[in-house]
Coordinates of C-alpha atoms in Angstrom, one line a residue:
M1 CA -0.5 35.1 10.0
A2 CA 3.1 34.8 10.8
V3 CA 5.0 32.1 9.4
K4 CA 6.6 29.6 11.7
D5 CA 10.2 28.4 11.6
E6 CA 8.9 24.9 11.4
L7 CA 5.9 22.4 11.3
R8 CA 5.9 19.3 13.4
I9 CA 3.5 16.8 11.7
L10 CA 2.7 13.7 13.5
T11 CA 1.5 10.5 11.7
P12 CA 0.5 7.8 14.2
I13 CA 0.1 4.9 11.9
G14 CA 0.2 4.7 8.1
M15 CA -3.4 3.6 7.7
L16 CA -6.3 4.8 9.8
G17 CA -7.7 1.8 11.9
Y18 CA -4.5 -0.3 12.0
S19 CA -3.8 0.8 15.5
F20 CA -0.8 2.7 17.2
D21 CA 1.1 2.8 20.3
E22 CA -1.0 5.2 22.7
H23 CA 2.1 6.0 24.8
L24 CA 4.2 7.1 22.0
Y25 CA 1.3 9.0 20.4
W26 CA 0.5 10.9 23.6
T27 CA 4.1 11.6 24.6
E28 CA 4.7 13.5 21.2
I29 CA 1.4 15.3 21.6
E30 CA 3.0 16.6 24.8
N31 CA 6.1 17.5 22.9
G32 CA 3.9 19.7 20.8
V33 CA 2.8 19.0 17.3
D34 CA 1.1 21.3 14.6
A35 CA -0.9 18.7 13.0
I36 CA -1.9 14.9 13.0
I37 CA -2.3 13.8 9.5
L38 CA -3.1 10.2 8.3
D39 CA -4.1 8.3 5.1
S40 CA -6.8 5.9 5.1
G41 CA -6.8 4.5 1.5
S42 CA -5.3 2.2 -0.8
T43 CA -6.0 0.0 -4.0
D44 CA -3.4 -2.8 -2.6
S45 CA -6.0 -5.0 -1.6
G46 CA -7.9 -5.0 -4.8
P47 CA -11.3 -3.8 -6.3
S48 CA -13.7 -5.1 -3.7
R49 CA -13.9 -2.0 -1.7
L50 CA -14.8 0.1 -4.5
A51 CA -17.3 -2.5 -5.9
L52 CA -18.8 -3.8 -2.6
G53 CA -18.7 -0.7 -0.4
L54 CA -16.0 -2.3 2.0
T55 CA -13.7 -0.5 4.3
S56 CA -10.1 -1.1 4.7
A57 CA -10.6 -1.5 8.5
S58 CA -13.6 -2.5 10.8
R59 CA -15.8 0.1 12.3
E60 CA -14.3 -0.8 15.6
A61 CA -10.8 -0.3 14.7
Y62 CA -11.8 3.3 13.3
E63 CA -13.7 3.8 16.5
R64 CA -10.3 3.1 18.4
D65 CA -8.1 5.2 16.5
L66 CA -10.6 8.1 15.9
K67 CA -11.2 8.5 19.5
L68 CA -7.4 9.2 20.1
L69 CA -7.3 11.7 17.3
V70 CA -10.5 13.4 18.3
T71 CA -9.3 13.7 21.9
A72 CA -6.1 15.4 20.7
S73 CA -8.1 17.8 18.5
A74 CA -10.6 18.7 21.2
N75 CA -8.2 19.1 24.3
K76 CA -5.2 20.4 22.5
H77 CA -6.7 22.1 19.6
I78 CA -4.4 20.3 17.1
P79 CA -5.8 19.9 13.5
V80 CA -6.4 16.5 12.1
L81 CA -6.3 15.7 8.5
I82 CA -7.5 12.2 7.2
G83 CA -7.3 11.1 3.2
S84 CA -9.1 8.6 1.3
A85 CA -11.8 7.7 4.1
G86 CA -12.6 4.2 4.5
G87 CA -10.1 3.2 2.0
D88 CA -11.8 4.0 -1.2
G89 CA -12.7 7.4 -0.5
T90 CA -16.3 7.2 -1.4
N91 CA -18.8 9.8 0.0
A92 CA -20.4 6.9 2.0
H93 CA -17.0 6.4 3.8
V94 CA -16.3 10.0 4.5
Q95 CA -20.0 10.1 6.1
L96 CA -19.0 7.0 8.0
L97 CA -15.9 8.7 9.6
V98 CA -17.9 11.8 10.2
D99 CA -20.4 9.7 12.0
I100 CA -17.8 8.2 14.3
V101 CA -16.2 11.5 15.0
N102 CA -19.6 12.7 16.1
E103 CA -20.2 9.7 18.4
V104 CA -16.8 10.2 20.1
V105 CA -17.6 14.0 20.6
E106 CA -21.1 13.4 22.2
R107 CA -19.9 10.5 24.1
E108 CA -17.0 12.2 25.8
K109 CA -18.9 15.4 25.8
Y110 CA -16.2 17.2 24.0
R111 CA -16.2 21.0 22.9
Q112 CA -17.9 21.7 19.6
L113 CA -15.7 20.9 16.9
K114 CA -15.6 22.1 13.1
I115 CA -15.5 19.2 10.7
V116 CA -14.7 19.8 7.0
T117 CA -15.4 17.3 4.4
I118 CA -14.1 17.0 0.8
H119 CA -16.0 14.6 -1.5
S120 CA -14.3 12.7 -4.4
E121 CA -17.1 11.0 -6.2
I122 CA -17.4 11.7 -9.9
T123 CA -20.7 11.0 -11.8
K124 CA -20.8 8.6 -14.8
S125 CA -22.1 11.3 -17.1
E126 CA -19.0 13.6 -16.3
V127 CA -16.7 10.7 -17.1
R128 CA -18.7 9.7 -20.2
A129 CA -18.5 13.3 -21.6
S130 CA -14.9 13.4 -20.9
L131 CA -14.3 10.2 -22.8
G132 CA -16.2 11.5 -25.7
R133 CA -14.0 14.4 -25.7
G134 CA -11.0 12.4 -25.8
E135 CA -9.8 13.7 -22.5
I136 CA -9.1 10.2 -20.7
T137 CA -6.3 7.9 -21.1
P138 CA -5.0 4.7 -19.2
C139 CA -3.1 5.4 -16.1
G140 CA 0.3 3.4 -16.7
G141 CA 1.3 0.3 -18.4
G142 CA -1.0 -2.7 -18.7
V143 CA -4.2 -0.5 -18.3
P144 CA -6.5 -0.9 -21.1
E145 CA -8.3 1.7 -23.0
L146 CA -11.6 3.0 -21.1
L147 CA -14.9 1.7 -22.6
S148 CA -18.2 3.2 -22.3
S149 CA -19.3 -0.4 -21.0
D150 CA -16.8 0.2 -18.1
I151 CA -18.3 3.3 -17.3
D152 CA -21.8 1.6 -17.1
D153 CA -20.4 -1.4 -15.0
A154 CA -18.8 0.7 -12.5
V155 CA -20.6 0.7 -9.1
V156 CA -18.9 4.1 -8.1
I157 CA -16.3 6.2 -9.5
V158 CA -13.9 8.2 -7.3
A159 CA -11.4 10.7 -8.7
Q160 CA -7.9 11.0 -6.8
M161 CA -7.5 14.7 -5.7
G162 CA -4.3 16.6 -5.4
L163 CA -3.3 19.2 -2.8
E164 CA -5.4 22.0 -4.2
P165 CA -8.9 21.1 -2.7
W166 CA -7.2 20.7 0.5
V167 CA -5.6 24.0 0.5
Q168 CA -9.0 25.5 -0.6
A169 CA -10.8 23.9 2.4
M170 CA -8.2 25.3 4.8
R171 CA -8.6 28.7 3.1
D172 CA -12.4 28.6 3.3
Y173 CA -12.3 27.3 6.9
P174 CA -9.1 28.3 8.7
D175 CA -10.5 27.6 12.3
F176 CA -11.3 24.0 11.1
D177 CA -10.8 21.2 13.6
I178 CA -10.7 18.0 11.3
I179 CA -10.8 17.5 7.6
I180 CA -11.9 14.1 6.4
A181 CA -11.7 13.9 2.5
G182 CA -12.5 11.5 -0.3
R183 CA -9.8 9.8 -2.3
S184 CA -6.6 11.6 -2.2
Y185 CA -3.3 11.4 -3.5
D186 CA -1.3 10.2 -0.6
P187 CA 1.2 13.2 -0.2
A188 CA -1.8 15.5 -0.8
P189 CA -3.0 16.4 2.7
Y190 CA 0.7 16.8 4.0
A191 CA 1.8 19.0 1.0
A192 CA -1.4 21.2 1.4
F193 CA -0.8 21.8 5.2
C194 CA 2.7 23.0 4.4
V195 CA 1.5 25.3 1.8
H196 CA -1.5 26.7 3.9
N197 CA 1.2 27.4 6.6
G198 CA 3.7 29.4 4.5
F199 CA 5.9 26.4 3.6
P200 CA 5.4 26.5 -0.3
D201 CA 8.1 24.3 -1.7
L202 CA 6.1 21.7 -3.3
G203 CA 9.0 19.4 -3.8
L204 CA 10.0 19.2 -0.1
A205 CA 6.3 19.0 0.8
H206 CA 5.4 16.2 -1.5
H207 CA 8.5 14.2 -0.7
M208 CA 7.7 14.3 3.0
G209 CA 4.2 13.3 2.4
K210 CA 5.3 10.5 0.3
I211 CA 7.4 9.2 3.0
M212 CA 4.9 10.0 6.1
E213 CA 1.9 8.6 4.5
C214 CA 3.2 5.4 5.5
G215 CA 4.0 6.2 9.1
A216 CA 7.5 4.9 10.1
V217 CA 7.8 2.2 7.5
C218 CA 10.7 4.0 6.2
A219 CA 12.6 3.2 9.6
T220 CA 14.7 0.3 10.5
P221 CA 12.9 -2.0 11.8
K222 CA 9.9 -0.6 10.2
S223 CA 7.2 0.6 12.7
A224 CA 4.2 2.6 12.9
E225 CA 4.5 6.3 14.6
A226 CA 6.7 9.0 12.9
L227 CA 7.0 12.6 13.2
A228 CA 8.2 15.0 10.5
I229 CA 9.6 18.6 11.0
V230 CA 9.5 20.5 7.9
R231 CA 11.5 23.8 7.4
Q232 CA 11.9 26.1 4.3
D233 CA 14.6 24.3 2.9
C234 CA 14.4 20.8 4.3
F235 CA 12.6 18.2 6.0
E236 CA 13.4 15.7 8.8
I237 CA 12.0 12.2 9.5
R238 CA 12.1 10.4 12.8
P239 CA 10.4 7.4 14.1
L240 CA 9.0 7.5 17.5
N241 CA 9.5 3.7 18.4
P242 CA 12.7 4.0 20.4
V243 CA 14.2 0.6 18.9
A244 CA 13.8 2.0 15.5
K245 CA 15.8 4.5 13.5
C246 CA 15.8 6.2 10.2
T247 CA 19.1 6.0 7.9
P248 CA 19.7 7.6 4.6
L249 CA 19.5 4.4 2.9
S250 CA 16.0 3.4 4.6
V251 CA 14.4 6.9 3.6
A252 CA 15.7 7.1 0.3
A253 CA 14.4 3.4 -0.5
H254 CA 11.0 4.2 0.8
T255 CA 10.6 6.9 -1.7
M256 CA 10.7 4.3 -4.5
Y257 CA 8.2 1.9 -2.6
E258 CA 5.3 1.1 -4.5
K259 CA 6.1 3.2 -7.4
P260 CA 7.0 2.3 -11.0
R261 CA 10.3 4.2 -10.7
P262 CA 12.4 5.7 -7.9
D263 CA 13.4 8.9 -9.0
L264 CA 10.4 10.6 -10.9
L265 CA 7.0 10.1 -9.2
A266 CA 4.0 11.5 -11.2
G267 CA 1.1 12.5 -9.4
P268 CA -1.7 15.3 -9.7
G269 CA -0.5 18.3 -11.4
G270 CA 3.0 17.4 -11.9
I271 CA 6.1 15.1 -10.9
L272 CA 8.2 14.8 -7.6
D273 CA 11.8 14.7 -8.8
V274 CA 14.2 13.2 -6.2
R275 CA 17.3 12.9 -8.4
D276 CA 18.9 15.6 -6.5
S277 CA 17.5 14.7 -3.1
T278 CA 20.1 14.2 -0.2
Y279 CA 19.7 12.1 3.0
T280 CA 21.7 13.3 5.9
Q281 CA 21.9 11.2 9.1
L282 CA 21.5 13.7 12.1
P283 CA 23.5 13.2 15.3
D284 CA 20.9 11.5 17.1
G285 CA 21.5 8.4 14.8
R286 CA 17.7 8.2 14.4
T287 CA 16.5 11.2 12.4
I288 CA 17.1 11.9 8.6
R289 CA 17.2 15.4 7.0
V290 CA 16.2 15.5 3.2
T291 CA 17.0 18.3 1.1
G292 CA 17.1 19.1 -2.8
S293 CA 13.7 17.7 -3.8
K294 CA 11.8 19.3 -6.4
F295 CA 8.3 19.5 -7.9
I296 CA 7.8 19.9 -11.7
P297 CA 4.6 21.2 -12.7
F298 CA 2.6 19.8 -15.8
S299 CA 1.6 22.7 -18.4
P300 CA 0.5 22.7 -21.7
D301 CA 3.7 24.5 -23.2
Q302 CA 6.4 22.4 -21.1
S303 CA 7.8 19.4 -22.3
S304 CA 8.1 16.4 -20.1
P305 CA 11.2 16.1 -18.3
E306 CA 11.3 12.5 -19.0
P307 CA 10.1 10.6 -22.2
S308 CA 8.3 8.2 -20.2
V309 CA 6.1 10.7 -18.8
S310 CA 3.8 12.2 -21.4
N311 CA 1.1 14.1 -19.4
T312 CA 1.3 18.0 -19.9
K313 CA -2.2 18.8 -18.6
Y314 CA -3.6 18.6 -15.2
T315 CA -5.3 15.2 -14.7
I316 CA -6.9 13.3 -11.8
K317 CA -6.9 9.6 -11.5
L318 CA -10.3 7.7 -11.8
E319 CA -10.7 4.4 -9.9
A320 CA -13.8 2.4 -10.2
A321 CA -14.7 -1.5 -10.0
K322 CA -17.5 -3.8 -11.1
V323 CA -19.0 -7.0 -10.2
T324 CA -18.4 -9.8 -12.4
G325 CA -20.2 -12.7 -10.8
H326 CA -19.9 -14.8 -7.8
L327 CA -17.1 -16.9 -6.0
A328 CA -16.9 -20.2 -4.3
I329 CA -13.8 -22.0 -3.1
F330 CA -12.8 -25.1 -1.5
I331 CA -9.4 -25.8 0.2
G332 CA -7.6 -29.0 1.3
G333 CA -4.5 -31.0 1.3
I334 CA -3.1 -33.9 -0.7
R335 CA -0.6 -36.3 1.2
D336 CA -0.6 -39.1 -1.1
P337 CA 2.8 -39.0 -3.1
I338 CA 1.1 -41.1 -6.0
M339 CA -1.6 -38.4 -6.3
Q340 CA 0.7 -35.5 -5.9
S341 CA 2.8 -36.8 -8.8
Q342 CA -0.1 -36.6 -11.3
L343 CA -1.7 -33.3 -10.1
N344 CA -0.8 -30.9 -13.0
D345 CA -0.6 -33.3 -16.0
L346 CA -3.7 -35.7 -15.2
L347 CA -6.1 -34.9 -12.5
V348 CA -6.6 -31.1 -13.2
P349 CA -7.4 -31.4 -17.0
M350 CA -9.5 -34.6 -16.0
I351 CA -11.5 -32.7 -13.5
K352 CA -11.9 -29.5 -15.6
K353 CA -13.3 -31.6 -18.4
R354 CA -15.6 -33.5 -16.4
L355 CA -17.1 -30.5 -14.8
H356 CA -17.6 -28.8 -18.1
Q357 CA -19.4 -32.0 -19.2
V358 CA -21.8 -32.1 -16.1
Y359 CA -22.8 -28.1 -16.0
T360 CA -23.4 -26.5 -19.1
F361 CA -23.8 -23.0 -17.7
D362 CA -20.6 -20.4 -18.0
F363 CA -18.2 -20.8 -15.4
D364 CA -14.4 -20.5 -14.7
L365 CA -12.2 -22.7 -12.4
S366 CA -8.6 -22.5 -11.3
F367 CA -6.5 -24.3 -8.8
K368 CA -3.6 -23.0 -6.9
F369 CA -1.2 -25.6 -5.4
Y370 CA 0.7 -24.8 -2.4
G371 CA 4.0 -26.8 -1.5
Q372 CA 5.0 -27.9 -4.9
T373 CA 8.7 -27.3 -5.4
P374 CA 9.0 -24.1 -7.2
L375 CA 11.2 -23.9 -10.2
I376 CA 13.4 -21.1 -9.2
P377 CA 16.9 -20.5 -10.6
G378 CA 19.7 -20.7 -8.2
I379 CA 17.5 -22.3 -5.6
A380 CA 18.3 -25.8 -5.0
P381 CA 15.6 -28.4 -5.3
Q382 CA 14.1 -30.2 -2.3
P383 CA 15.6 -33.5 -1.4
A384 CA 14.4 -36.4 -3.7
H385 CA 11.1 -37.1 -2.2
F386 CA 7.5 -35.8 -2.3
P387 CA 6.3 -32.9 -0.4
T388 CA 4.8 -33.8 2.9
E389 CA 1.5 -32.2 1.9
I390 CA 0.3 -30.1 -1.0
G391 CA -2.3 -27.5 -0.3
V392 CA -5.0 -26.7 -2.8
L393 CA -7.2 -23.8 -3.3
G394 CA -9.9 -24.2 -5.9
K395 CA -11.6 -20.9 -7.1
V396 CA -15.1 -21.0 -9.0
L397 CA -16.6 -17.9 -10.8
A398 CA -20.0 -18.3 -11.9
Q399 CA -23.0 -15.9 -12.5
T400 CA -24.9 -16.9 -9.4
P401 CA -23.8 -18.2 -5.8
A402 CA -25.7 -21.4 -6.5
Q403 CA -23.8 -22.0 -9.8
A404 CA -20.4 -21.3 -8.2
K405 CA -21.2 -23.6 -5.2
A406 CA -22.2 -26.3 -7.2
V407 CA -19.0 -26.4 -9.3
A408 CA -17.1 -26.1 -6.1
N409 CA -18.7 -28.9 -4.4
L410 CA -18.2 -31.3 -7.3
A411 CA -14.6 -30.3 -8.0
K412 CA -13.8 -31.0 -4.3
V413 CA -15.8 -34.5 -4.6
Y414 CA -13.4 -35.3 -7.7
F415 CA -10.2 -34.4 -5.6
V416 CA -11.6 -36.8 -2.9
H417 CA -12.7 -39.7 -5.0
A418 CA -11.3 -39.5 -8.7
P419 CA -9.4 -42.6 -9.8
Y420 CA -6.0 -42.1 -11.3
P421 CA -3.3 -44.7 -12.2
G422 CA -1.3 -46.4 -9.5
Q423 CA -4.0 -45.3 -6.9
V424 CA -3.8 -47.4 -3.6
A425 CA -5.7 -45.1 -1.3
T426 CA -9.3 -45.8 -2.5
A427 CA -11.0 -44.1 0.8
G428 CA -10.3 -40.7 -0.5
N429 CA -7.1 -38.6 -1.1
F430 CA -8.1 -35.2 0.1
A431 CA -7.6 -33.9 3.6
M432 CA -10.7 -31.3 4.3
P433 CA -9.9 -28.9 7.1
L434 CA -13.4 -27.4 7.0
A435 CA -17.0 -28.9 7.0
P436 CA -18.7 -27.8 4.5
C437 CA -15.6 -27.5 2.6
D438 CA -17.0 -25.8 -0.5
I439 CA -17.5 -22.0 0.6
S440 CA -19.4 -19.3 -1.0
V441 CA -17.2 -16.3 -0.8
G442 CA -19.5 -13.7 -2.4
P443 CA -19.4 -11.4 -5.4
A444 CA -16.3 -11.5 -7.4
T445 CA -15.0 -7.9 -8.4
Q446 CA -12.6 -6.5 -10.8
F447 CA -11.2 -3.0 -11.8
C448 CA -12.8 -1.4 -14.5
M449 CA -11.2 2.1 -14.2
Y450 CA -7.9 3.2 -13.5
H451 CA -7.5 6.1 -15.9
L452 CA -6.2 9.8 -15.8
M453 CA -9.1 12.3 -16.8
E454 CA -8.0 16.2 -17.8
I455 CA -9.6 18.8 -15.9
D456 CA -9.6 22.5 -16.0
D457 CA -9.7 23.4 -12.1
P458 CA -8.3 21.0 -9.6
V459 CA -10.8 22.1 -7.1
V460 CA -14.1 22.3 -8.8
P461 CA -14.6 18.4 -9.0
F462 CA -14.4 18.1 -5.2
P463 CA -17.0 19.7 -3.2
I464 CA -16.2 21.2 0.1
S465 CA -18.6 21.4 3.0
V466 CA -18.5 22.1 6.8
Q467 CA -20.5 20.9 9.9
T468 CA -20.1 21.4 13.4
V469 CA -20.4 18.4 15.9
G470 CA -20.6 18.4 19.9
R471 CA -21.9 21.3 21.9
V472 CA -20.8 24.7 23.2
L473 CA -19.2 24.2 26.4
A474 CA -20.2 26.5 29.4
P475 CA -17.8 28.9 30.7
E476 CA -17.3 26.8 34.0
E477 CA -16.3 23.8 31.8
I478 CA -13.4 25.5 30.1
Q479 CA -10.0 25.5 31.4
T480 CA -7.4 27.9 30.5
N481 CA -5.4 25.4 28.7
G482 CA -8.5 24.6 26.5
T483 CA -8.9 20.9 27.7
H484 CA -11.9 19.4 29.1
P485 CA -11.7 19.5 32.9
K486 CA -12.8 15.7 33.3
E487 CA -10.2 14.6 30.9
I488 CA -7.3 12.8 32.5
S489 CA -3.9 12.9 30.3
P490 CA -3.6 9.6 28.7
L491 CA 0.2 10.3 29.4
E492 CA -0.4 10.0 33.2
K493 CA -2.2 6.6 32.7
L494 CA 0.5 4.9 30.5
K495 CA 3.9 4.4 32.1
S496 CA 5.8 2.5 29.5
S497 CA 6.2 2.2 25.8
R498 CA 5.2 -1.0 24.0
P499 CA 8.0 -1.2 21.2
L500 CA 6.8 -2.8 17.8
F501 CA 9.7 -5.4 18.2
P502 CA 11.3 -6.0 21.4
P503 CA 15.1 -5.3 21.1
S504 CA 15.9 -9.2 21.2
L505 CA 13.8 -9.9 18.2
V506 CA 15.3 -7.1 16.0
A507 CA 17.1 -8.9 13.3
P508 CA 20.7 -7.6 12.4
E509 CA 20.8 -5.4 9.3
L510 CA 22.7 -7.8 7.5
T511 CA 23.1 -11.6 7.7
C512 CA 26.3 -13.0 6.4
F513 CA 27.8 -16.2 5.9
P514 CA 30.7 -17.2 8.4
K515 CA 34.0 -16.4 6.6
S516 CA 35.0 -20.1 6.7
A517 CA 31.7 -21.2 5.0
L518 CA 31.5 -18.5 2.3
P519 CA 31.6 -19.9 -1.3
S520 CA 32.9 -18.2 -4.1
S521 CA 29.5 -17.5 -5.4
V522 CA 26.5 -16.7 -3.3
P523 CA 22.7 -16.2 -3.8
L524 CA 21.5 -12.5 -4.5
Y525 CA 19.3 -12.9 -1.4
K526 CA 22.2 -13.2 1.0
L527 CA 23.9 -10.0 -0.5
A528 CA 20.7 -7.8 -0.4
K529 CA 19.2 -5.9 2.7
T530 CA 15.8 -5.8 1.3
L531 CA 14.2 -7.8 -1.8
R532 CA 10.6 -7.3 -2.6
T533 CA 8.0 -7.1 -5.1
K534 CA 4.9 -5.0 -4.6
N535 CA 1.9 -3.5 -6.5
A536 CA 2.8 -0.5 -8.4
G537 CA -1.0 0.2 -8.8
P538 CA -3.4 -2.6 -9.7
Y539 CA -1.9 -3.3 -13.2
S540 CA 2.0 -3.2 -12.4
V541 CA 4.4 -5.0 -10.2
T542 CA 7.7 -3.6 -9.3
L543 CA 10.7 -5.3 -7.9
D544 CA 13.0 -3.6 -5.5
I545 CA 16.5 -4.9 -4.3
L546 CA 18.4 -2.6 -1.7
F547 CA 22.0 -3.4 -0.7
P548 CA 23.6 -2.9 2.7
T549 CA 26.7 -1.1 1.4
R550 CA 28.1 0.8 -1.6
E551 CA 30.7 -2.1 -1.9
V552 CA 28.0 -4.8 -2.2
F553 CA 25.8 -2.4 -4.5
E554 CA 28.8 -2.1 -6.8
L555 CA 29.6 -5.8 -6.7
V556 CA 26.2 -6.5 -8.1
V557 CA 26.1 -3.8 -10.7
E558 CA 29.3 -5.0 -12.0
S559 CA 28.8 -8.6 -11.8
G560 CA 26.0 -8.1 -14.7
V561 CA 23.7 -10.8 -13.1
L562 CA 20.6 -8.5 -13.4
T563 CA 19.4 -8.1 -17.1
R564 CA 16.5 -7.0 -18.7
G565 CA 16.7 -10.3 -20.8
G566 CA 17.2 -12.3 -17.7
L567 CA 14.3 -11.0 -15.9
A568 CA 12.0 -11.2 -18.9
E569 CA 12.8 -15.0 -19.1
M570 CA 12.6 -15.7 -15.5
Y571 CA 9.3 -14.2 -15.1
G572 CA 7.7 -15.2 -18.5
I573 CA 7.4 -11.8 -19.9
G574 CA 8.9 -9.8 -23.0
K575 CA 11.8 -7.8 -22.6
E576 CA 9.8 -4.8 -23.9
D577 CA 7.2 -5.5 -21.2
I578 CA 9.8 -4.3 -18.5
T579 CA 9.0 -0.4 -18.5
E580 CA 11.5 0.4 -16.0
F581 CA 15.0 -1.1 -15.4
M582 CA 17.5 0.9 -13.4
F583 CA 19.9 0.8 -10.6
W584 CA 19.6 3.8 -8.3
E585 CA 22.6 4.9 -6.5
P586 CA 20.9 7.2 -3.8
A587 CA 19.2 4.0 -2.2
L588 CA 21.9 1.7 -3.5
A589 CA 19.1 0.1 -5.1
F590 CA 17.8 -1.9 -8.3
K591 CA 14.4 -1.5 -9.6
A592 CA 12.3 -2.9 -12.2
T593 CA 8.5 -2.5 -13.4
W594 CA 6.4 -4.7 -15.6
P595 CA 2.6 -5.3 -16.1
R596 CA 1.0 -7.8 -13.8
R597 CA -0.1 -11.1 -15.3
R598 CA -3.6 -10.7 -13.7
V599 CA -4.9 -7.6 -12.5
S600 CA -4.9 -7.2 -8.8
G601 CA -7.8 -8.8 -7.0
S602 CA -9.2 -10.3 -10.4
W603 CA -11.0 -13.6 -9.6
D604 CA -8.1 -15.7 -10.6
D605 CA -5.2 -13.7 -9.1
D606 CA -3.3 -15.4 -6.5
D607 CA -1.2 -12.6 -5.1
V608 CA -3.4 -9.5 -4.6
H609 CA -0.4 -7.4 -3.3
A610 CA 2.1 -8.9 -5.8
S611 CA 4.6 -9.6 -2.8
G612 CA 5.4 -13.1 -3.7
G613 CA 7.3 -12.5 -6.8
H614 CA 10.5 -11.7 -5.3
V615 CA 11.4 -15.4 -4.8
G616 CA 12.3 -15.5 -8.6
V617 CA 15.4 -13.8 -8.2
M618 CA 16.6 -14.9 -4.8
G619 CA 18.9 -17.6 -5.8
I620 CA 20.7 -15.6 -8.8
E621 CA 24.2 -16.5 -8.2
V622 CA 26.8 -13.7 -7.7
V623 CA 30.3 -14.3 -7.8
V624 CA 32.4 -12.8 -4.8
P625 CA 36.1 -12.3 -5.6
A626 CA 38.8 -13.3 -3.3
G627 CA 39.4 -10.6 -0.6
F628 CA 36.0 -8.9 -1.0
S629 CA 35.6 -6.6 1.8
L630 CA 32.3 -6.2 3.5
N631 CA 32.5 -3.6 6.7
G632 CA 36.2 -3.8 6.5
E633 CA 36.4 -7.6 6.7
A634 CA 37.4 -9.7 3.9
W635 CA 34.9 -12.4 3.1
L636 CA 37.4 -14.8 1.3

């Protein structure tokens, strides 16, 4: 097979089922692409998918997206690769997507398609044997050692495959139409397609896949559809939305998204090293070319490139979750300022004490109050009056649905009728938006496995199989271009693009103070282009601060306002808990990572994505010297 000069890979959306612009999609299909590759999985939304068999999108959403993908595969002979089927990558969800593909092919009377599947479930006996041999270790800081009871409690166990099973599947079935795989390392299908087609540079292939698996989230403004062009010595990324563009900073910054550190990204078989990567803006102003990325394979006789990365054997990540009980909630609002002033110190302890006196069975109860003035350094407090309303979310965990609902019901009653000093509103102080207000949520779930397991062969744990769907078309039904004669090109039906953001709604890249209003120091969020926290796996949270120019980046670096001790104090953790703390010049960024206080999606977690923690650093004051220049204009 002759090697092409380039590969054109289309990712229409960063998560199968989340919908994308059909006009942009079909326009790029008509321009010519070599593959359509999508991710379908994540642990971002907690453990419920693994424990309860839920999917990341509805069946209807999968049907909508898959119809477009199958149509391109059937009519244009474009291979489609989908990883981490259903969100968790279980065998059942691989089969779900296969079933939907079959339904589309049968309904639309498409040509016969060859569907390859790769399963990723691991049996408990395999895991138990590996644990007994000492071959399983926690995946990252904050993850506890794996216990035998964790294996027993797991509902299902999936392993995250690297590129090797994908490559093997394409070698075994080179005439495949669609590959649907279980739990996969996000860049794996992208890297494997490159390798299979004669582009063996694993550094470029993995780096391209790391960026593309989120679609055009790397663009400004972030959008859905993206195209990658891969060559032997580089790759290029371009968003398809005409109002979006990639910049060197936006692409470099996305490399650090959701990862504990920005420069060394560990995965199956090795480490993606982007310390020498370069990001070049092409003349169109929307496309970025990336060069210099490396892949450092693990091997028993090779020391780690960094002390913080200790693995030297091929490992796969195990993921599993368990059911821990049943949840019930109640929600409402408190408007009375007298009651508001006594929530934390009086009412909550009183309610909890009373409930444990009434109910003798085991349960846990937590409250989350929305609208109380947060104690955030640098953020001025609200005016000296009570909030208009404080929102209350009460959560109960018990062993049965009836027990959980009983506690939630009585807790709600106490919020309505409990007496407190100075009370004047005796008819009830709790505004309830729903009837009934106490709601059974369902089973509570928790991650019980997020560990690395050593293996000898990266392909063997992931069975590969093939099946055909659809029918063989009669000769008179086949056109010379390979499309079904009844199929009308969607490009002819759709006349205009639907940009993600109308141009009038696209925010400027930097919001500055008017020169006349600029104080001598400004809060950090006024200097940052992006300031975010996010899960780096279920057990860690990572803080990213991205700056718009080198001048602002250097100003913050030299100011010394970001310190390990300062972050530790702000977030109530030890300095030693901050596993990564670094400024990263390629993205003009700062990154820090530490263990989550509560594991993502556990019953008392109040921020599953860990996306609300950025507020803690927003108000840190940075002194701006007189005459400081931004984009050629002096601020002071």
